[in-house]
Coordinates of C-alpha atoms in Angstrom, one line a residue:
X22 CA 16.4 -36.6 -4.5
X23 CA 14.0 -36.1 -7.3
X24 CA 10.6 -38.6 -7.5
X25 CA 8.5 -39.2 -10.3
X26 CA 5.2 -36.9 -7.7
X27 CA 7.6 -34.4 -8.1
X28 CA 8.2 -34.2 -11.7
X29 CA 4.6 -34.6 -12.4
X30 CA 3.6 -31.7 -10.1
X31 CA 6.3 -29.4 -11.8
X32 CA 4.8 -30.5 -15.1
X33 CA 1.0 -29.9 -14.4
X34 CA 0.2 -33.6 -14.3
X35 CA -0.8 -36.3 -11.7
X36 CA 2.1 -39.1 -11.0
X37 CA 0.0 -42.0 -12.4
X38 CA -0.7 -40.6 -16.1
X39 CA 3.2 -40.0 -16.0
X40 CA 4.2 -43.0 -15.1
X41 CA 1.5 -44.3 -18.0
X42 CA 3.2 -42.0 -20.4
X43 CA 6.7 -42.6 -19.6
X44 CA 5.9 -46.5 -19.6
X45 CA 3.7 -46.6 -23.0
X46 CA 6.6 -43.9 -24.9
X47 CA 9.8 -45.6 -23.7
X48 CA 9.3 -48.6 -22.2
X49 CA 10.9 -47.6 -19.1
X50 CA 10.2 -46.3 -15.5
X51 CA 10.5 -43.2 -14.0
X52 CA 13.5 -45.0 -11.7
X53 CA 15.1 -46.4 -14.8
X54 CA 15.5 -43.0 -16.5
X55 CA 16.2 -41.4 -13.3
X56 CA 19.5 -43.8 -13.1
X57 CA 20.6 -43.8 -16.6
X58 CA 20.5 -39.7 -16.4
X59 CA 22.5 -39.9 -13.1
X60 CA 25.0 -42.1 -14.6
X61 CA 25.6 -39.8 -17.7
X62 CA 26.3 -37.3 -15.7
X63 CA 28.5 -39.7 -13.8
X64 CA 30.5 -40.2 -16.9
X65 CA 30.6 -36.4 -17.7
X66 CA 32.1 -35.4 -14.5
X67 CA 34.8 -37.8 -14.5
X68 CA 35.5 -37.3 -17.9
X69 CA 36.0 -34.1 -16.7
X70 CA 37.8 -33.8 -13.5
X71 CA 39.7 -35.1 -11.5
X72 CA 36.9 -35.6 -8.5
X73 CA 37.3 -38.0 -6.1
X74 CA 34.2 -40.9 -7.4
X75 CA 32.5 -41.1 -4.2
X76 CA 32.1 -37.4 -4.5
X77 CA 30.7 -37.4 -8.5
X78 CA 28.3 -40.1 -6.9
X79 CA 27.3 -38.2 -4.2
X80 CA 26.5 -34.7 -6.4
X81 CA 24.7 -37.3 -9.0
X82 CA 22.0 -38.2 -6.2
X83 CA 23.7 -41.3 -5.8
X84 CA 23.3 -42.0 -1.4
X85 CA 25.2 -45.6 -1.8
X86 CA 28.9 -45.8 -3.3
X87 CA 28.0 -49.6 -3.6
X88 CA 24.8 -48.8 -5.8
X89 CA 27.0 -46.5 -7.6
X90 CA 29.2 -48.6 -8.7
X91 CA 26.3 -51.2 -9.5
X92 CA 24.7 -48.9 -11.1
X93 CA 27.5 -47.7 -13.2
X94 CA 28.5 -50.8 -14.4
X95 CA 25.3 -52.0 -15.1
X96 CA 24.8 -49.1 -18.0
X97 CA 28.6 -48.7 -19.3
X98 CA 29.8 -52.1 -18.8
X99 CA 32.8 -51.4 -16.4
X100 CA 33.3 -49.3 -13.1
X101 CA 33.9 -45.8 -12.8
X102 CA 37.5 -46.1 -12.2
X103 CA 38.1 -48.2 -15.3
X104 CA 35.7 -45.6 -16.9
X105 CA 38.6 -42.9 -15.9
X106 CA 41.2 -45.2 -16.9
X107 CA 39.9 -45.7 -20.3
X108 CA 39.7 -42.1 -21.0
X109 CA 43.5 -41.2 -20.2

């Protein structure tokens, strides 16, 4: 798990300042960025391996397979299985 506080501490700034900067520069919050990044990683893993979708979701930081499917579809317009089939 990765939190805004953990990232802010790693960078050396306050969590509130990091939150403010993300919103000001990108218009999106930390959670949205993290979710998008996790979905992009999942897409890469799906494209490069025949790994089980549930394992890929877990490796990308999703604790719930249902939430993974929902997030994946929100960002790609298709389910992880549909995405995998579209690559073949």
